[in-house]
């Protein structure tokens, strides 16, 4: 596993901002768990590991207008690891893209909130779910925005297991080849996939060196540390020559002790009893 | 609508007609973007590349990435045309086409060249005989196989106004011209080229011309056969097929494609439900292609006018 490196200068975000994001992430984790328990199925671990990254993006980094989802100048976000949809839905609802009540309909027949992201959900930029597509989709968005001379940025969130897909590296080649410096890929590196530890199923390390050798700038951060996340996003935005990969070391199931690093919660929802304990742990 | 003699017939390139149409679309519309996977010289997208380099992207030999990049571009309001050989345009990135392009509902045009066995010497790895089937089965798609260069140009221009995911298959060899220059086409509206009394051939793509020729051969023997050019395989234009079935009672389908899942099955399904009719499906019968010259292979698979005429005569 890569060690967090500070080959970039960390910014000093105001203490109040960090406090605000931390509180927001705690609330979003609760939303995710309630939503999943109600749905009775879904991917808990990979949703929780991505919550802090999504919080940093949607509440600080992204230029977006929830009341004008098609705003042409907006930044684009692609959830390439589509199984973390509950985390994205919690964020979109909280931002005001759609009513919070929709969260209760996750995975139900007729719901705008499909098991994996789909364009029927306001605020979702593109359908994902099948792994490996998102970086290519993001490249296309970045190319289109560049043709239109827009300065919007494009962000794609990938899973670490997902990086076993060949298309990710086809896309990584393209992003660098076309010098898509307004593109940032974040890898939610929670080190677990369905069949076990990523290092044992199909080792993808060292990820940062892989991206660098493909012509990217690569930054390694603690994916649950807002100071590091915000610093990395700021640093990425200053890069003018190449795309940036942020390897975010995370914990699968982050925030709930009995879900952390627990493979069982990759693809299952909490029971009512588990939800109660989890909410108690997350507190107010 | 002459089908010409059996001797030397002038033939025209469908691929060049595609390249020409792209160029014209590029001139007319600033949002046209073209992607290719290292085959721009063969697919003829090279002309667009030369004229509009900032709107052309060579994605290298990486077709899955190409399809998803095209989808991303489409979300920013670009009218995207994606081209490579049929095997690599549809076979390799089918899942990208299904999950990102079709399911998202974006407008995207995949125009593939080198479909079918007429690819010739390169052999089966490069002879895509399943592309119509692969594209037909995806919800909401449009599937087109023009019969000559005139139809190719006209239908590519029509694609620029057509919503959703569309697939056009072109064959590599030049084909005899069936239509007068400037002939107009509508996506989803078949061309009834000839009316007959004893059977009707519903053909698509490269087999429209040999089908017309076959009816000339049979006419000399007093056998009256009609021909429909089903340039749009999906959505299938049902009206002329049902009318022909009612009139002639026997339908022959002809496609340079496997009979499994292609035009033949589309027509058979339509008639089974709406007007049960005797059907003969001419196409590739549950086997792969192989190396050989285009003419040798067309002969081997029974796609010559003589072979088609013989099949129909035997079936009658």
Coordinates of C-alpha atoms in Angstrom, one line a residue:
Chain A
X1 CA 0.0 0.0 0.0
X2 CA 1.2 3.4 -0.9
X3 CA 2.1 5.7 1.9
X4 CA 0.5 9.1 1.9
X5 CA 3.0 11.4 0.4
X6 CA 3.2 15.1 0.7
X7 CA 5.1 15.8 -2.5
X8 CA 2.5 18.6 -2.7
X9 CA 2.0 21.4 -0.3
X10 CA -0.9 20.9 2.0
X11 CA -3.3 23.8 2.3
X12 CA -4.6 24.9 5.7
X13 CA -8.3 24.9 5.4
X14 CA -10.2 26.8 8.1
X15 CA -10.9 24.7 11.1
X16 CA -14.6 25.6 10.7
X17 CA -14.7 24.1 7.2
X18 CA -13.1 20.9 8.4
X19 CA -15.7 20.7 11.2
X20 CA -18.5 21.4 8.8
X21 CA -17.4 18.7 6.4
X22 CA -16.8 16.2 9.2
X23 CA -20.3 16.7 10.5
X24 CA -21.8 16.5 7.0
X25 CA -20.0 13.2 6.3
X26 CA -21.4 11.8 9.6
X27 CA -24.9 12.7 8.6
X28 CA -24.5 11.3 5.1
X29 CA -23.2 8.0 6.5
X30 CA -26.4 7.7 8.6
X31 CA -28.5 8.5 5.5
X32 CA -26.6 5.8 3.5
X33 CA -27.2 3.2 6.3
X34 CA -30.9 4.1 6.7
X35 CA -31.4 4.0 2.9
X36 CA -29.7 0.6 2.6
X37 CA -31.5 -1.0 5.5
X38 CA -34.8 0.2 4.1
X39 CA -33.9 -1.2 0.7
X40 CA -32.8 -4.5 2.2
X41 CA -29.9 -4.8 -0.3
X42 CA -27.0 -2.9 -1.7
X43 CA -23.3 -2.2 -1.2
X44 CA -22.6 -0.8 2.2
X45 CA -18.8 -1.1 2.6
X46 CA -17.9 0.7 -0.7
X47 CA -20.5 3.4 -0.1
X48 CA -19.1 4.2 3.4
X49 CA -15.5 4.3 2.2
X50 CA -16.4 6.9 -0.5
X51 CA -18.5 9.2 1.7
X52 CA -15.6 11.6 2.7
X53 CA -14.4 11.9 -0.9
X54 CA -17.9 12.7 -2.1
X55 CA -18.4 15.2 0.8
X56 CA -15.2 17.0 -0.1
X57 CA -16.2 17.1 -3.8
X58 CA -19.9 18.2 -3.4
X59 CA -19.6 20.5 -0.5
X60 CA -16.3 22.2 -1.4
X61 CA -14.6 21.3 -4.7
X62 CA -17.3 20.9 -7.4
X63 CA -18.8 23.9 -9.1
X64 CA -22.5 22.9 -9.4
X65 CA -26.0 24.2 -9.0
X66 CA -28.5 21.8 -7.6
X67 CA -31.4 24.1 -8.7
X68 CA -30.0 24.1 -12.2
X69 CA -28.7 20.5 -12.8
X70 CA -28.0 21.2 -16.5
X71 CA -26.0 24.4 -15.9
X72 CA -23.5 24.3 -18.8
X73 CA -20.6 25.6 -16.8
X74 CA -20.9 23.0 -14.1
X75 CA -18.1 20.6 -13.2
X76 CA -18.9 17.0 -14.0
X77 CA -18.7 14.0 -11.6
X78 CA -18.8 10.4 -12.8
X79 CA -19.3 7.7 -10.2
X80 CA -17.3 5.0 -12.0
X81 CA -17.7 2.7 -9.0
X82 CA -21.4 2.7 -9.5
X83 CA -22.1 0.4 -6.6
X84 CA -21.5 3.3 -4.3
X85 CA -24.7 4.8 -5.6
X86 CA -26.3 5.1 -2.1
X87 CA -23.5 7.5 -1.1
X88 CA -24.0 9.6 -4.2
X89 CA -27.8 9.6 -3.7
X90 CA -27.4 10.7 -0.1
X91 CA -25.2 13.6 -1.3
X92 CA -27.5 14.6 -4.2
X93 CA -30.6 14.6 -2.0
X94 CA -28.9 16.6 0.7
X95 CA -27.7 19.1 -1.9
X96 CA -31.3 19.5 -3.1
X97 CA -31.2 17.8 -6.5
X98 CA -34.3 15.8 -5.5
X99 CA -36.5 15.4 -2.4
X100 CA -35.0 13.5 0.5
X101 CA -38.1 11.2 0.6
X102 CA -36.8 9.6 -2.6
X103 CA -34.1 8.0 -0.6
X104 CA -36.7 5.7 1.0
X105 CA -37.4 4.3 -2.5
X106 CA -33.9 3.1 -3.3
X107 CA -34.0 -0.1 -5.4
X108 CA -37.8 -0.3 -5.4
X109 CA -39.9 -0.8 -8.5
X110 CA -40.5 2.5 -10.2
X111 CA -38.0 4.4 -8.1
X112 CA -35.8 7.1 -9.7
X113 CA -33.0 5.7 -7.5
X114 CA -31.9 2.6 -9.3
X115 CA -29.5 0.0 -7.8
X116 CA -26.7 1.6 -9.8
X117 CA -26.6 5.2 -11.1
X118 CA -28.8 6.0 -14.1
X119 CA -29.8 9.2 -15.9
X120 CA -33.3 8.9 -14.4
X121 CA -31.9 10.4 -11.2
X122 CA -31.5 14.2 -11.3
X123 CA -27.9 15.2 -10.7
X124 CA -26.5 11.9 -12.1
X125 CA -24.3 12.7 -15.2
X126 CA -24.2 9.3 -16.8
X127 CA -25.2 5.6 -16.2
X128 CA -22.6 3.5 -14.5
X129 CA -22.5 0.3 -12.6
X130 CA -20.6 -2.0 -14.8
X131 CA -17.0 -1.4 -13.7
X132 CA -14.3 0.1 -15.9
X133 CA -16.4 2.6 -17.9
X134 CA -16.2 5.8 -15.9
X135 CA -12.7 7.1 -16.7
X136 CA -13.4 6.8 -20.5
X137 CA -16.8 8.5 -20.0
X138 CA -15.1 11.3 -18.1
X139 CA -12.4 11.6 -20.8
X140 CA -15.2 12.1 -23.4
X141 CA -16.8 14.8 -21.2
X142 CA -13.4 16.6 -20.8
X143 CA -12.8 16.5 -24.5
X144 CA -16.3 17.8 -25.3
X145 CA -15.9 20.6 -22.7
X146 CA -12.5 21.5 -24.2
X147 CA -13.9 21.7 -27.7
X148 CA -16.4 24.2 -26.3
X149 CA -13.6 26.1 -24.6
X150 CA -15.2 25.7 -21.1
X151 CA -13.1 25.6 -18.0
X152 CA -15.3 23.1 -16.2
X153 CA -13.4 20.3 -14.6
X154 CA -14.3 16.6 -14.7
X155 CA -14.0 14.2 -11.7
X156 CA -14.2 10.4 -11.8
X157 CA -14.3 8.2 -8.7
X158 CA -13.0 4.7 -9.2
X159 CA -12.7 1.7 -7.0
X160 CA -9.4 0.0 -6.5
X161 CA -10.7 -3.4 -7.5
X162 CA -12.1 -1.7 -10.5
X163 CA -8.6 -0.8 -11.6
X164 CA -8.3 -4.5 -12.6
X165 CA -10.4 -3.7 -15.6
X166 CA -8.4 -3.2 -18.8
X167 CA -10.5 -0.3 -20.0
X168 CA -9.3 1.8 -17.0
X169 CA -5.8 1.7 -18.5
X170 CA -7.0 2.3 -22.0
X171 CA -8.6 5.4 -20.6
X172 CA -5.6 6.3 -18.5
X173 CA -3.5 6.3 -21.7
X174 CA -6.1 8.5 -23.4
X175 CA -6.4 11.1 -20.6
X176 CA -2.6 11.6 -20.7
X177 CA -2.4 11.4 -24.4
X178 CA -5.0 14.2 -24.8
X179 CA -3.4 16.1 -21.9
X180 CA -6.7 16.4 -20.1
X181 CA -5.4 18.5 -17.2
X182 CA -8.9 19.4 -16.1
X183 CA -9.6 15.8 -15.4
X184 CA -9.1 14.3 -11.9
X185 CA -9.5 10.6 -11.1
X186 CA -9.9 9.5 -7.5
X187 CA -9.3 5.9 -6.6
X188 CA -11.2 4.9 -3.4
X189 CA -8.6 2.5 -2.3
X190 CA -10.3 0.4 0.3
X191 CA -8.2 -2.6 -0.4
X192 CA -11.1 -5.1 -0.5
X193 CA -13.1 -6.6 -3.3
X194 CA -15.8 -9.3 -3.3
X195 CA -13.4 -12.3 -3.3
X196 CA -11.0 -10.9 -0.8
X197 CA -8.1 -8.5 -0.4
X198 CA -7.3 -6.8 -3.7
X199 CA -3.7 -7.6 -3.2
X200 CA -4.6 -11.3 -3.1
X201 CA -7.3 -11.4 -5.7
X202 CA -5.4 -9.5 -8.4
X203 CA -2.8 -7.2 -7.2
X204 CA -2.9 -3.7 -8.6
X205 CA -0.2 -2.0 -6.6
X206 CA 1.7 0.2 -7.0
X207 CA -1.2 2.3 -8.3
X208 CA 0.5 5.7 -8.0
X209 CA 3.5 4.5 -10.0
X210 CA 1.2 3.0 -12.6
X211 CA -0.6 6.3 -13.1
X212 CA 2.7 8.2 -13.2
X213 CA 4.1 5.8 -15.8
X214 CA 0.9 6.4 -17.9
X215 CA 1.8 10.1 -17.9
X216 CA -0.3 11.3 -14.9
X217 CA 0.4 13.3 -11.8
X218 CA -0.4 11.0 -8.9
X219 CA -1.0 12.0 -5.3
X220 CA -1.5 9.7 -2.4
X221 CA -3.7 10.8 0.5
X222 CA -5.7 9.5 3.5
X223 CA -9.2 9.4 1.9
X224 CA -10.8 10.2 5.3
X225 CA -8.7 13.3 6.1
X226 CA -10.4 16.4 4.7
X227 CA -7.3 18.5 5.0
X228 CA -5.4 16.1 2.8
X229 CA -8.3 15.6 0.3
X230 CA -8.9 19.3 -0.1
X231 CA -5.1 19.9 -0.6
X232 CA -4.9 17.2 -3.2
X233 CA -7.9 18.6 -5.1
X234 CA -6.4 22.1 -5.0
X235 CA -3.1 20.8 -6.2
X236 CA -4.8 18.9 -9.0
X237 CA -6.6 22.1 -10.2
X238 CA -3.3 23.9 -10.5
X239 CA -1.8 21.3 -12.9
X240 CA -1.9 22.5 -16.5
X241 CA 0.0 19.7 -18.3
X242 CA -1.5 16.4 -17.4
X243 CA -4.4 14.7 -15.6
X244 CA -4.2 14.0 -11.8
X245 CA -4.9 10.7 -10.0
X246 CA -5.6 11.0 -6.3
X247 CA -5.0 7.6 -4.7
X248 CA -7.2 7.9 -1.6
X249 CA -6.4 5.3 1.0
X250 CA -9.7 4.4 2.7
X251 CA -11.3 1.9 4.9
X252 CA -14.2 -0.2 3.6
X253 CA -17.2 0.3 5.8
X254 CA -15.6 3.4 7.4
X255 CA -17.4 4.9 10.4
X256 CA -19.0 1.8 11.8
X257 CA -16.7 -0.5 13.8
X258 CA -18.3 -3.8 12.9
X259 CA -18.4 -2.9 9.2
X260 CA -14.9 -1.6 8.9
X261 CA -12.7 -3.9 6.8
X262 CA -15.4 -6.5 7.0
X263 CA -15.9 -8.1 3.6
X264 CA -19.3 -9.3 4.5
X265 CA -20.6 -5.8 4.1
X266 CA -19.3 -5.4 0.6
X267 CA -22.6 -6.4 -0.9
X268 CA -25.2 -6.5 1.8
X269 CA -27.3 -4.1 3.6
X270 CA -27.5 -3.8 7.4
X271 CA -30.4 -5.5 9.2
X272 CA -32.6 -3.4 11.5
X273 CA -30.6 -4.4 14.6
X274 CA -27.3 -3.6 12.8
X275 CA -28.7 -0.3 11.7
X276 CA -29.6 0.6 15.3
X277 CA -26.0 -0.2 16.5
X278 CA -24.5 1.6 13.6
X279 CA -26.5 4.8 14.1
X280 CA -25.7 4.7 17.8
X281 CA -22.0 4.5 16.9
X282 CA -22.2 7.4 14.5
X283 CA -24.0 9.4 17.2
X284 CA -25.4 12.9 16.7
Chain B
X1 CA -34.3 0.5 -61.2
X2 CA -32.2 -1.7 -63.5
X3 CA -30.0 -4.3 -62.1
X4 CA -27.6 -4.2 -65.0
X5 CA -26.2 -7.0 -67.0
X6 CA -24.2 -9.9 -65.6
X7 CA -20.9 -8.7 -67.1
X8 CA -18.7 -5.9 -65.9
X9 CA -20.7 -3.5 -63.7
X10 CA -19.3 -0.2 -62.4
X11 CA -18.9 -0.5 -58.6
X12 CA -18.8 2.3 -56.0
X13 CA -17.3 2.5 -52.5
X14 CA -19.7 2.7 -49.6
X15 CA -16.9 3.7 -47.3
X16 CA -16.0 6.6 -49.5
X17 CA -19.6 7.7 -49.5
X18 CA -19.5 7.6 -45.7
X19 CA -16.4 9.7 -45.7
X20 CA -18.0 12.2 -48.1
X21 CA -21.1 12.4 -45.9
X22 CA -19.1 13.0 -42.8
X23 CA -17.2 15.8 -44.5
X24 CA -20.4 17.5 -45.5
X25 CA -21.9 17.0 -42.0
X26 CA -18.7 18.5 -40.5
X27 CA -19.1 21.6 -42.7
X28 CA -22.7 22.0 -41.8
X29 CA -22.6 21.4 -38.1
X30 CA -20.0 22.5 -35.7
X31 CA -20.9 19.8 -33.1
X32 CA -20.0 16.8 -35.3
X33 CA -17.1 14.8 -33.7
X34 CA -15.6 11.7 -35.2
X35 CA -13.7 8.9 -33.4
X36 CA -11.7 6.1 -35.0
X37 CA -9.5 3.3 -33.6
X38 CA -6.4 3.3 -35.8
X39 CA -8.3 2.5 -39.0
X40 CA -9.1 6.0 -40.3
X41 CA -7.6 5.2 -43.7
X42 CA -9.7 2.1 -44.1
X43 CA -13.0 3.5 -42.7
X44 CA -12.5 6.7 -44.7
X45 CA -12.9 9.0 -41.7
X46 CA -9.4 10.3 -42.7
X47 CA -11.0 13.0 -44.8
X48 CA -12.9 14.4 -41.8
X49 CA -9.7 14.2 -39.8
X50 CA -7.8 16.3 -42.4
X51 CA -10.6 19.0 -42.6
X52 CA -11.5 19.1 -38.9
X53 CA -8.5 17.9 -36.9
X54 CA -9.8 19.5 -33.6
X55 CA -13.0 17.5 -33.9
X56 CA -11.4 14.1 -34.7
X57 CA -9.9 11.8 -32.2
X58 CA -7.9 8.7 -33.0
X59 CA -8.4 6.6 -29.9
X60 CA -5.7 4.0 -30.9
X61 CA -6.5 0.3 -30.8
X62 CA -8.8 0.6 -27.8
X63 CA -12.4 0.1 -28.7
X64 CA -14.0 -0.1 -25.3
X65 CA -12.4 3.2 -24.4
X66 CA -13.5 4.7 -27.7
X67 CA -17.2 3.8 -27.2
X68 CA -17.3 5.3 -23.7
X69 CA -15.3 8.4 -24.7
X70 CA -17.9 8.9 -27.5
X71 CA -20.7 8.6 -24.9
X72 CA -19.0 11.2 -22.7
X73 CA -18.6 13.5 -25.7
X74 CA -22.3 13.0 -26.5
X75 CA -23.3 14.2 -23.0
X76 CA -21.7 17.5 -23.9
X77 CA -23.9 18.0 -26.9
X78 CA -21.7 16.6 -29.6
X79 CA -23.0 14.6 -32.5
X80 CA -20.6 11.7 -32.5
X81 CA -19.7 9.2 -35.2
X82 CA -17.6 6.3 -34.2
X83 CA -15.9 4.1 -36.8
X84 CA -13.8 1.0 -37.0
X85 CA -14.2 -2.5 -38.5
X86 CA -17.5 -4.2 -37.5
X87 CA -15.8 -6.9 -35.5
X88 CA -14.1 -4.3 -33.3
X89 CA -16.9 -1.7 -33.3
X90 CA -19.5 -4.1 -32.0
X91 CA -17.9 -7.4 -31.0
X92 CA -15.3 -6.1 -28.6
X93 CA -17.1 -3.2 -26.9
X94 CA -20.6 -4.7 -26.9
X95 CA -21.0 -4.2 -23.1
X96 CA -19.9 -0.6 -23.4
X97 CA -22.4 -0.1 -26.2
X98 CA -25.2 -1.7 -24.1
X99 CA -24.5 -0.2 -20.7
X100 CA -23.1 3.2 -21.5
X101 CA -24.4 4.2 -24.9
X102 CA -27.8 2.5 -25.2
X103 CA -28.9 2.5 -21.5
X104 CA -27.9 6.2 -21.1
X105 CA -30.1 7.1 -24.1
X106 CA -27.6 9.4 -25.7
X107 CA -27.5 10.0 -29.4
X108 CA -24.6 8.2 -30.9
X109 CA -23.8 6.8 -34.3
X110 CA -21.6 3.7 -34.8
X111 CA -20.7 3.3 -38.5
X112 CA -18.7 0.1 -39.0
X113 CA -17.0 -1.0 -42.1
X114 CA -15.7 -4.4 -43.1
X115 CA -18.8 -6.3 -42.0
X116 CA -19.6 -9.7 -43.3
X117 CA -17.5 -12.3 -45.2
X118 CA -16.8 -10.1 -48.2
X119 CA -13.8 -8.8 -46.1
X120 CA -12.1 -11.7 -47.8
X121 CA -8.5 -12.7 -47.3
X122 CA -8.1 -11.5 -43.7
X123 CA -10.3 -14.5 -42.7
X124 CA -12.9 -15.2 -39.9
X125 CA -11.3 -13.1 -37.1
X126 CA -12.0 -10.0 -39.2
X127 CA -15.3 -11.1 -40.8
X128 CA -18.1 -10.0 -38.5
X129 CA -21.2 -12.0 -39.3
X130 CA -23.0 -11.4 -36.0
X131 CA -23.2 -7.5 -35.8
X132 CA -26.8 -7.1 -36.9
X133 CA -27.8 -9.6 -34.2
X134 CA -25.7 -8.0 -31.5
X135 CA -27.1 -4.6 -32.2
X136 CA -30.7 -5.6 -32.8
X137 CA -31.1 -7.2 -29.4
X138 CA -30.3 -4.0 -27.4
X139 CA -33.4 -2.0 -26.5
X140 CA -34.1 1.1 -28.6
X141 CA -31.4 0.8 -31.2
X142 CA -31.6 1.5 -34.9
X143 CA -29.8 -0.9 -37.3
X144 CA -29.0 0.0 -40.9
X145 CA -27.3 -1.8 -43.8
X146 CA -27.2 0.3 -47.0
X147 CA -27.1 -1.5 -50.3
X148 CA -25.0 0.9 -52.3
X149 CA -23.0 4.2 -52.1
X150 CA -26.0 6.4 -52.8
X151 CA -28.0 4.8 -50.0
X152 CA -25.0 5.1 -47.7
X153 CA -24.6 8.8 -48.3
X154 CA -28.3 9.5 -47.9
X155 CA -28.7 7.4 -44.8
X156 CA -25.6 8.9 -43.0
X157 CA -27.1 12.4 -43.6
X158 CA -30.4 11.1 -42.1
X159 CA -28.5 9.7 -39.1
X160 CA -27.5 13.3 -38.2
X161 CA -31.2 14.0 -37.5
X162 CA -31.9 10.7 -35.9
X163 CA -32.1 10.3 -32.1
X164 CA -30.7 7.5 -30.0
X165 CA -28.1 4.8 -30.6
X166 CA -27.7 3.9 -34.3
X167 CA -25.6 1.3 -35.9
X168 CA -24.7 1.3 -39.6
X169 CA -22.9 -1.6 -41.2
X170 CA -20.9 -1.2 -44.4
X171 CA -19.1 -3.8 -46.4
X172 CA -15.6 -3.5 -47.6
X173 CA -15.8 -4.1 -51.4
X174 CA -17.3 -1.6 -53.8
X175 CA -20.8 -2.5 -54.8
X176 CA -22.8 -1.9 -58.0
X177 CA -25.1 1.2 -57.8
X178 CA -28.8 0.4 -57.4
X179 CA -30.1 3.9 -56.9
X180 CA -29.9 7.0 -59.0
X181 CA -27.8 9.8 -57.4
X182 CA -29.8 11.9 -55.0
X183 CA -32.4 9.2 -54.3
X184 CA -34.0 10.0 -50.9
X185 CA -34.3 7.6 -48.0
X186 CA -36.1 7.5 -44.7
X187 CA -34.7 5.5 -41.8
X188 CA -37.2 2.7 -41.1
X189 CA -38.9 2.9 -44.5
X190 CA -38.0 0.0 -46.9
X191 CA -37.7 0.4 -50.6
X192 CA -39.9 -1.9 -52.7
X193 CA -37.7 -2.3 -55.7
X194 CA -39.7 -4.9 -57.6
X195 CA -43.0 -6.5 -57.2
X196 CA -43.5 -10.2 -58.0
X197 CA -46.2 -12.8 -57.8
X198 CA -44.5 -16.0 -56.8
X199 CA -42.1 -14.9 -54.0
X200 CA -40.5 -11.8 -52.6
X201 CA -36.9 -11.4 -51.5
X202 CA -36.4 -9.2 -48.5
X203 CA -32.7 -8.3 -48.7
X204 CA -30.3 -6.0 -46.9
X205 CA -26.9 -4.5 -47.6
X206 CA -24.6 -6.2 -50.0
X207 CA -27.2 -8.9 -51.0
X208 CA -29.7 -6.5 -52.5
X209 CA -27.9 -6.3 -55.8
X210 CA -27.4 -10.1 -56.2
X211 CA -31.1 -10.5 -55.3
X212 CA -32.2 -8.2 -58.0
X213 CA -29.9 -10.0 -60.4
X214 CA -31.4 -13.4 -59.3
X215 CA -34.9 -12.1 -60.1
X216 CA -33.7 -11.2 -63.6
X217 CA -32.4 -14.8 -64.1
X218 CA -35.7 -16.2 -62.9
X219 CA -37.7 -13.8 -65.0
X220 CA -36.2 -15.3 -68.1
X221 CA -37.7 -18.6 -67.0
X222 CA -41.0 -17.0 -66.4
X223 CA -40.7 -16.9 -62.6
X224 CA -41.9 -13.6 -61.1
X225 CA -40.1 -12.6 -57.9
X226 CA -40.2 -9.3 -56.0
X227 CA -37.4 -7.5 -54.1
X228 CA -37.5 -5.3 -51.1
X229 CA -34.4 -3.4 -49.9
X230 CA -34.7 -3.6 -46.1
X231 CA -31.9 -1.0 -45.5
X232 CA -33.2 -0.5 -42.0
X233 CA -33.2 -3.9 -40.2
X234 CA -34.4 -2.3 -37.0
X235 CA -37.0 -0.9 -36.7
X236 CA -38.3 -3.3 -39.4
X237 CA -40.7 -1.8 -41.9
X238 CA -43.4 -4.3 -41.4
X239 CA -46.0 -3.1 -43.9
X240 CA -44.3 -4.0 -47.2
X241 CA -43.2 -7.3 -45.8
X242 CA -46.7 -8.3 -44.8
X243 CA -48.1 -7.0 -48.1
X244 CA -45.6 -9.1 -50.0
X245 CA -46.4 -12.1 -47.9
X246 CA -50.1 -11.7 -48.6
X247 CA -49.4 -11.2 -52.3
X248 CA -46.8 -13.9 -53.0
X249 CA -47.2 -16.3 -50.1
X250 CA -43.4 -17.0 -50.0
X251 CA -40.7 -14.8 -48.5
X252 CA -37.0 -15.2 -49.0
X253 CA -34.6 -13.2 -46.8
X254 CA -31.0 -12.4 -47.9
X255 CA -28.2 -11.1 -45.8
X256 CA -24.4 -11.3 -45.6
X257 CA -24.8 -12.2 -42.0
X258 CA -25.6 -15.3 -39.9
X259 CA -29.2 -16.3 -40.3
X260 CA -29.3 -16.5 -36.5
X261 CA -30.5 -13.2 -35.1
X262 CA -30.3 -11.2 -38.3
X263 CA -32.7 -9.9 -40.9
X264 CA -34.0 -13.4 -41.5
X265 CA -35.1 -13.9 -38.0
X266 CA -36.5 -10.4 -37.8
X267 CA -38.7 -11.1 -40.8
X268 CA -39.6 -14.6 -39.6
X269 CA -40.7 -13.2 -36.2
X270 CA -42.8 -10.5 -37.8
X271 CA -44.6 -12.9 -40.1
X272 CA -45.0 -15.6 -37.5
X273 CA -46.9 -13.2 -35.4
X274 CA -48.8 -11.2 -38.1
X275 CA -49.1 -13.3 -41.2
X276 CA -47.7 -16.9 -41.0
X277 CA -45.9 -17.4 -44.3
X278 CA -43.4 -19.8 -45.8
X279 CA -39.9 -18.5 -45.4
X280 CA -36.5 -19.3 -46.7
X281 CA -33.5 -17.6 -45.1
X282 CA -30.4 -17.0 -47.2
X283 CA -27.4 -16.1 -45.1
X284 CA -24.6 -17.8 -43.2
X285 CA -25.7 -21.1 -41.7
X286 CA -24.2 -21.6 -38.2
X287 CA -20.6 -21.5 -39.3
X288 CA -17.6 -19.1 -39.4
X289 CA -16.1 -17.5 -42.5
X290 CA -12.6 -18.2 -43.8
X291 CA -9.9 -16.7 -45.9
X292 CA -10.4 -16.4 -49.7
X293 CA -11.1 -13.7 -52.2
X294 CA -14.3 -11.8 -51.9
X295 CA -15.7 -13.4 -55.0
X296 CA -14.8 -16.9 -53.9
X297 CA -16.4 -16.4 -50.5
X298 CA -19.6 -14.9 -52.0
X299 CA -19.7 -18.0 -54.2
X300 CA -19.0 -20.4 -51.3
X301 CA -21.8 -19.0 -49.2
X302 CA -24.3 -18.9 -52.0
X303 CA -24.5 -15.1 -52.3
X304 CA -24.1 -14.9 -56.1
X305 CA -27.2 -14.1 -58.3
X306 CA -27.0 -17.7 -59.8
X307 CA -26.9 -19.3 -56.3
X308 CA -29.8 -17.2 -55.0
X309 CA -31.9 -17.9 -58.1
X310 CA -31.2 -21.6 -57.8
X311 CA -32.2 -21.6 -54.1
X312 CA -35.5 -19.9 -54.8
X313 CA -36.3 -22.1 -57.8
X314 CA -35.7 -25.2 -55.7
X315 CA -37.8 -23.9 -52.9
X316 CA -40.7 -23.1 -55.3

